[in-house]
Structure formats: structure tokens, C-alpha cells
CSV table of C-alpha atoms in Angstrom, one decimal:
chain,number,residue,atom,x,y,z
A,13,GLU,CA,17.4,-5.0,7.5
A,14,PRO,CA,15.9,-7.3,4.8
A,15,GLU,CA,14.1,-5.6,2.0
A,16,VAL,CA,11.7,-6.4,-0.8
A,17,THR,CA,13.5,-5.6,-4.1
A,18,GLN,CA,11.9,-5.0,-7.5
A,19,THR,CA,13.3,-4.8,-11.0
A,20,PRO,CA,13.4,-2.9,-13.2
A,21,SER,CA,12.8,0.5,-11.5
A,22,HIS,CA,11.3,1.9,-14.7
A,23,GLN,CA,9.9,0.0,-17.7
A,24,VAL,CA,8.8,1.7,-20.9
A,25,THR,CA,6.8,-0.4,-23.3
A,26,GLN,CA,4.6,-0.1,-26.4
A,27,MET,CA,0.9,-0.7,-26.1
A,28,GLY,CA,0.1,-4.4,-26.8
A,29,GLN,CA,3.5,-5.6,-25.7
A,30,GLU,CA,4.0,-8.1,-22.8
A,31,VAL,CA,5.9,-7.0,-19.7
A,32,ILE,CA,7.2,-8.9,-16.7
A,33,LEU,CA,7.8,-7.1,-13.5
A,34,ARG,CA,10.0,-8.9,-11.0
A,35,CYS,CA,10.1,-8.9,-7.3
A,36,VAL,CA,12.3,-10.6,-4.7
A,37,PRO,CA,10.3,-10.8,-1.5
A,38,ILE,CA,12.0,-11.0,1.9
A,39,SER,CA,13.5,-14.4,2.1
A,40,ASN,CA,11.4,-16.1,4.9
A,41,HIS,CA,8.1,-14.5,4.0
A,42,LEU,CA,5.3,-16.6,2.8
A,43,TYR,CA,2.7,-14.3,1.5
A,44,PHE,CA,3.2,-12.1,-1.5
A,45,TYR,CA,1.2,-9.3,-3.1
A,46,TRP,CA,1.1,-7.0,-6.0
A,47,TYR,CA,-0.4,-3.5,-5.9
A,48,ARG,CA,-0.5,-0.7,-8.4
A,49,GLN,CA,-0.7,3.1,-7.9
A,50,ILE,CA,-1.7,5.3,-10.8
A,51,LEU,CA,0.1,8.6,-10.5
A,52,GLY,CA,-1.4,10.8,-7.8
A,53,GLN,CA,-4.0,8.2,-6.8
A,54,LYS,CA,-4.4,5.6,-4.0
A,55,VAL,CA,-2.7,2.2,-3.9
A,56,GLU,CA,-4.9,-0.5,-5.3
A,57,PHE,CA,-4.7,-4.2,-4.5
A,58,LEU,CA,-4.2,-6.6,-7.4
A,59,VAL,CA,-3.4,-10.0,-6.1
A,60,SER,CA,-2.2,-12.1,-3.2
A,61,PHE,CA,-0.2,-15.3,-3.5
A,62,TYR,CA,0.5,-18.1,-1.1
A,63,ASN,CA,1.8,-21.6,-1.4
A,64,ASN,CA,2.2,-21.3,-5.1
A,65,GLU,CA,-1.3,-20.2,-5.8
A,66,ILE,CA,-3.4,-17.1,-5.9
A,67,SER,CA,-5.2,-16.5,-2.6
A,68,GLU,CA,-7.2,-13.4,-3.6
A,69,LYS,CA,-7.5,-11.1,-6.6
A,70,SER,CA,-9.2,-7.9,-7.3
A,71,GLU,CA,-11.4,-6.8,-10.2
A,72,ILE,CA,-8.4,-5.1,-11.7
A,73,PHE,CA,-6.6,-8.5,-12.0
A,74,ASP,CA,-8.2,-9.7,-15.2
A,75,ASP,CA,-7.1,-12.3,-17.7
A,76,GLN,CA,-4.3,-10.0,-19.0
A,77,PHE,CA,-2.5,-10.4,-15.6
A,78,SER,CA,-0.7,-13.4,-14.2
A,79,VAL,CA,1.6,-14.1,-11.4
A,80,GLU,CA,4.2,-16.7,-10.9
A,81,ARG,CA,6.9,-17.8,-8.4
A,82,PRO,CA,9.2,-19.5,-10.8
A,83,ASP,CA,11.9,-20.3,-8.2
A,84,GLY,CA,12.4,-20.0,-4.5
A,85,SER,CA,13.1,-16.3,-4.6
A,86,ASN,CA,11.4,-14.4,-7.4
A,87,PHE,CA,7.8,-13.4,-7.7
A,88,THR,CA,6.7,-12.0,-11.0
A,89,LEU,CA,3.7,-10.1,-12.4
A,90,LYS,CA,3.1,-10.5,-16.2
A,91,ILE,CA,0.9,-8.2,-18.2
A,92,ARG,CA,0.2,-10.0,-21.5
A,93,SER,CA,-0.9,-7.1,-23.7
A,94,THR,CA,-0.4,-3.8,-22.1
A,95,LYS,CA,-2.8,-0.9,-22.4
A,96,LEU,CA,-2.3,2.8,-21.9
A,97,GLU,CA,-4.2,2.6,-18.7
A,98,ASP,CA,-1.8,0.1,-17.3
A,99,SER,CA,0.7,2.9,-16.8
A,100,ALA,CA,1.3,3.1,-13.1
A,101,MET,CA,3.7,2.3,-10.3
A,102,TYR,CA,3.5,-1.4,-9.4
A,103,PHE,CA,4.5,-2.4,-5.9
A,104,CYS,CA,5.3,-5.8,-4.7
A,105,ALA,CA,4.8,-6.6,-1.0
A,106,SER,CA,5.5,-9.6,1.3
A,107,LYS,CA,4.3,-10.7,4.7
A,108,LEU,CA,5.9,-13.1,7.1
A,109,ALA,CA,3.0,-15.2,8.2
A,110,LEU,CA,-0.8,-15.4,8.1
A,111,ASP,CA,-1.2,-13.5,11.3
A,112,ALA,CA,1.5,-10.9,10.7
A,113,ASP,CA,0.4,-7.3,10.7
A,114,THR,CA,3.0,-5.8,8.4
A,115,GLN,CA,3.2,-6.0,4.7
A,116,TYR,CA,6.6,-4.8,3.5
A,117,PHE,CA,6.6,-3.0,0.2
A,118,GLY,CA,9.3,-2.9,-2.4
A,119,PRO,CA,10.4,0.3,-4.1
A,120,GLY,CA,8.1,-0.2,-7.0
A,121,THR,CA,8.4,-0.4,-10.8
A,122,ARG,CA,7.2,2.5,-12.8
A,123,LEU,CA,5.5,1.1,-15.9
A,124,THR,CA,5.0,3.5,-18.8
A,125,VAL,CA,2.9,2.3,-21.7
A,126,LEU,CA,3.2,4.4,-24.9
B,1,GLY,CA,-15.3,-5.5,0.1
B,2,GLN,CA,-14.5,-3.0,2.8
B,3,GLN,CA,-14.1,0.6,1.8
B,4,VAL,CA,-12.6,3.5,3.7
B,5,MET,CA,-13.1,7.2,3.1
B,6,GLN,CA,-10.2,9.4,4.1
B,7,ILE,CA,-10.2,13.1,4.6
B,8,PRO,CA,-8.8,15.6,3.9
B,9,GLN,CA,-7.2,14.9,0.6
B,10,TYR,CA,-4.6,17.7,1.1
B,11,GLN,CA,-3.4,19.5,4.2
B,12,HIS,CA,-1.1,22.4,4.2
B,13,VAL,CA,0.4,23.3,7.6
B,14,GLN,CA,3.1,25.5,8.8
B,15,GLU,CA,6.1,23.7,10.3
B,16,GLY,CA,5.4,23.2,13.9
B,17,GLU,CA,1.6,23.0,13.5
B,18,ASP,CA,-0.4,19.9,14.2
B,19,PHE,CA,-1.9,17.6,11.5
B,20,THR,CA,-4.7,15.2,11.6
B,21,THR,CA,-6.1,12.8,9.0
B,22,TYR,CA,-9.3,10.8,9.4
B,23,CYS,CA,-10.6,7.5,8.0
B,24,ASN,CA,-14.2,6.4,8.1
B,25,SER,CA,-16.1,3.3,7.2
B,26,SER,CA,-19.8,2.5,7.0
B,27,THR,CA,-19.1,-1.0,8.3
B,28,THR,CA,-17.3,-2.2,11.4
B,29,LEU,CA,-13.7,-2.9,10.8
B,30,SER,CA,-11.7,-5.8,12.2
B,31,ASN,CA,-8.6,-3.7,12.1
B,32,ILE,CA,-7.1,-0.7,10.5
B,33,GLN,CA,-3.5,0.0,9.4
B,34,TRP,CA,-1.7,3.3,8.7
B,35,TYR,CA,1.0,3.7,6.1
B,36,LYS,CA,3.2,6.6,5.1
B,37,GLN,CA,4.5,7.2,1.6
B,38,ARG,CA,7.2,9.8,1.1
B,39,PRO,CA,7.2,11.6,-2.3
B,40,GLY,CA,8.5,9.2,-4.9
B,41,GLY,CA,8.6,6.4,-2.4
B,42,HIS,CA,6.7,3.3,-1.4
B,43,PRO,CA,4.2,2.7,1.4
B,44,VAL,CA,5.8,2.1,4.8
B,45,PHE,CA,3.8,0.4,7.5
B,46,LEU,CA,3.3,2.6,10.6
B,47,ILE,CA,0.9,0.7,12.8
B,48,GLN,CA,-2.1,-1.6,13.1
B,49,LEU,CA,-5.1,-0.9,15.4
B,50,VAL,CA,-7.3,-3.8,16.4
B,51,LYS,CA,-9.2,-3.0,19.6
B,52,SER,CA,-12.2,-0.7,20.1
B,53,GLY,CA,-11.1,2.7,21.4
B,54,GLU,CA,-7.5,1.8,21.0
B,55,VAL,CA,-4.9,4.6,21.2
B,56,LYS,CA,-1.3,4.1,20.3
B,57,LYS,CA,1.5,6.6,20.2
B,58,GLN,CA,4.8,6.7,18.2
B,59,LYS,CA,6.8,9.7,19.3
B,60,ARG,CA,4.8,12.7,17.8
B,61,LEU,CA,2.2,10.4,16.1
B,62,THR,CA,-1.0,9.4,17.9
B,63,PHE,CA,-3.3,6.8,16.3
B,64,GLN,CA,-6.9,6.2,17.4
B,65,PHE,CA,-9.5,3.6,16.6
B,66,GLY,CA,-13.0,4.6,17.3
B,67,GLU,CA,-15.2,2.9,19.9
B,68,ALA,CA,-17.5,1.5,17.1
B,69,LYS,CA,-14.4,0.5,15.1
B,70,LYS,CA,-15.7,2.5,12.1
B,71,ASN,CA,-13.3,5.3,12.2
B,72,SER,CA,-9.7,6.1,12.9
B,73,SER,CA,-7.4,9.0,13.0
B,74,LEU,CA,-3.7,9.8,12.8
B,75,HIS,CA,-2.6,13.0,14.6
B,76,ILE,CA,0.9,14.5,14.3
B,77,THR,CA,2.0,17.0,16.9
B,78,ALA,CA,4.4,19.8,15.9
B,79,THR,CA,5.0,18.7,12.3
B,80,GLN,CA,8.5,18.7,11.0
B,81,THR,CA,9.7,18.7,7.4
B,82,THR,CA,10.5,15.0,7.6
B,83,ASP,CA,6.7,14.4,8.1
B,84,VAL,CA,6.0,15.4,4.5
B,85,GLY,CA,4.3,12.7,2.5
B,86,THR,CA,1.0,10.9,2.0
B,87,TYR,CA,-0.6,9.1,4.9
B,88,PHE,CA,-2.9,6.2,4.0
B,89,CYS,CA,-5.2,4.2,6.1
B,90,ALA,CA,-5.8,0.6,5.0
B,91,VAL,CA,-8.0,-2.2,5.9
B,92,THR,CA,-7.8,-5.9,5.3
B,93,GLY,CA,-10.1,-8.9,5.9
B,94,GLY,CA,-7.1,-10.6,7.5
B,95,GLY,CA,-5.2,-13.7,6.6
B,96,ALA,CA,-3.8,-13.5,3.0
B,97,ASP,CA,-6.2,-10.7,2.0
B,98,GLY,CA,-4.8,-7.7,0.3
B,99,LEU,CA,-5.1,-4.2,1.7
B,100,THR,CA,-7.8,-1.8,0.7
B,101,PHE,CA,-6.3,1.7,1.0
B,102,GLY,CA,-8.0,5.0,1.5
B,103,LYS,CA,-7.2,7.8,-0.9
B,104,GLY,CA,-4.6,9.2,1.4
B,105,THR,CA,-4.0,12.6,2.9
B,106,HIS,CA,-1.1,14.6,1.3
B,107,LEU,CA,0.7,16.5,4.0
B,108,ILE,CA,2.4,19.6,2.7
B,109,ILE,CA,4.6,21.5,5.2
B,110,GLN,CA,5.4,25.2,4.6
B,111,PRO,CA,8.6,26.3,6.4
């Protein structure tokens, strides 16, 4: 069964450094998402992406965040200058079509900012 | 945006007992989804409810959507150790919109 994959599984970085989290959505899916989950808390929506542009973003997704689909398979989340409070699990998700019910989540990248 | 309140936050049950988690909204929802997240895992889609008063079953899991489409519940009959995890409800405005998750109910099963 096709899966969303994410790399790396764990990223440790120093405060102020840039990080890029990578995702490979399911190949025929058209809608892509990033979520984060601070340890022990709920999953929070960051951004949705379709047709090479952002469809929707939350208040969390400020100027420090950006997303990109650099080629036909990868979908990346960049945090320009990480803060301690960016430490969280970041999940990528994809959806087949506009009217599809299911978002398929990747295994996540655990980001630790020191 | 839409918000959902989910209770309880934690639920301890003996294996074999039933479990229920509830989601409530102050506004009418167009739909509600349920996800399960195993410890250390990622959210996995369980079901979407759309119609007023809808009831859907998946083996020991029963999902309900209230008549006013402002609340929903997930009920597990005769819990098993494989049911351990956090159950989240989530809502979306549809289309490309992201999901707004409830805080989740952590199901802890004591053998």
C-alpha cells in the first residue's frame, strides 16, 4: 500500500539554525499538508498546498516557515531560524483529490531545537 | 475557524470494558473525522461522518454524528490491548482545508 514518507525521522538543531524537513507524498495525490504536534498535545494544522501554491495556512505558519515542491515528488517544510518552541513532531499528509475524505499521514519528523 | 472540544482527556479501562470519547462543537459541523494515533505513531484515518444522526460501525467501533451535527462520539466495545492509543476527532472546512483536531482522548488499557 502506498505510504507518505518523511526524512529525517529525527532532526536535532541549534536555535537559530535553518532546517528543512522532507516529505514524499503518495504519488498520485494532489493536496499536501504539514502539521505539527508538540509532545503530548494535539495535532495542529500548519499549511496546505495545491497546484504549487499555498491553499491555506494557520496562525502558526508565520514568516519563518515556507513550503516548496521542488520536483514532482518531494514536498518540503523549511524553518528559517528555529526557536526552542519549534521542537515538535512534524507530520506531512497528502490527499488524493479535493473531495477525498482521507488525509494520509507520514510517520513524522521529530525536531529537537537546542 | 471551527473548534472542537473533546472529552475525556484520559480514560483508563480494564481490558474488556467499553470506551467512549466525545467531541462537541458550538457550531454546526459540515463533517467530522476520527483518527487513531498509536503511541509513537502518526494519526491514522478511521472514518468520516457527514449526515445528521449518522451511525457507522467498524467491527467493535461505533461512530455517531449528532442530529444537530454539533457533536460526535466514538464507542469501542470490549476493548483490547490493540486499542491503546489516542483518539482524535477532527473537522475541516472541506476542499483543501487543513484539519482542526480535538485534543484527543488517551485510552489506557489495564490488563
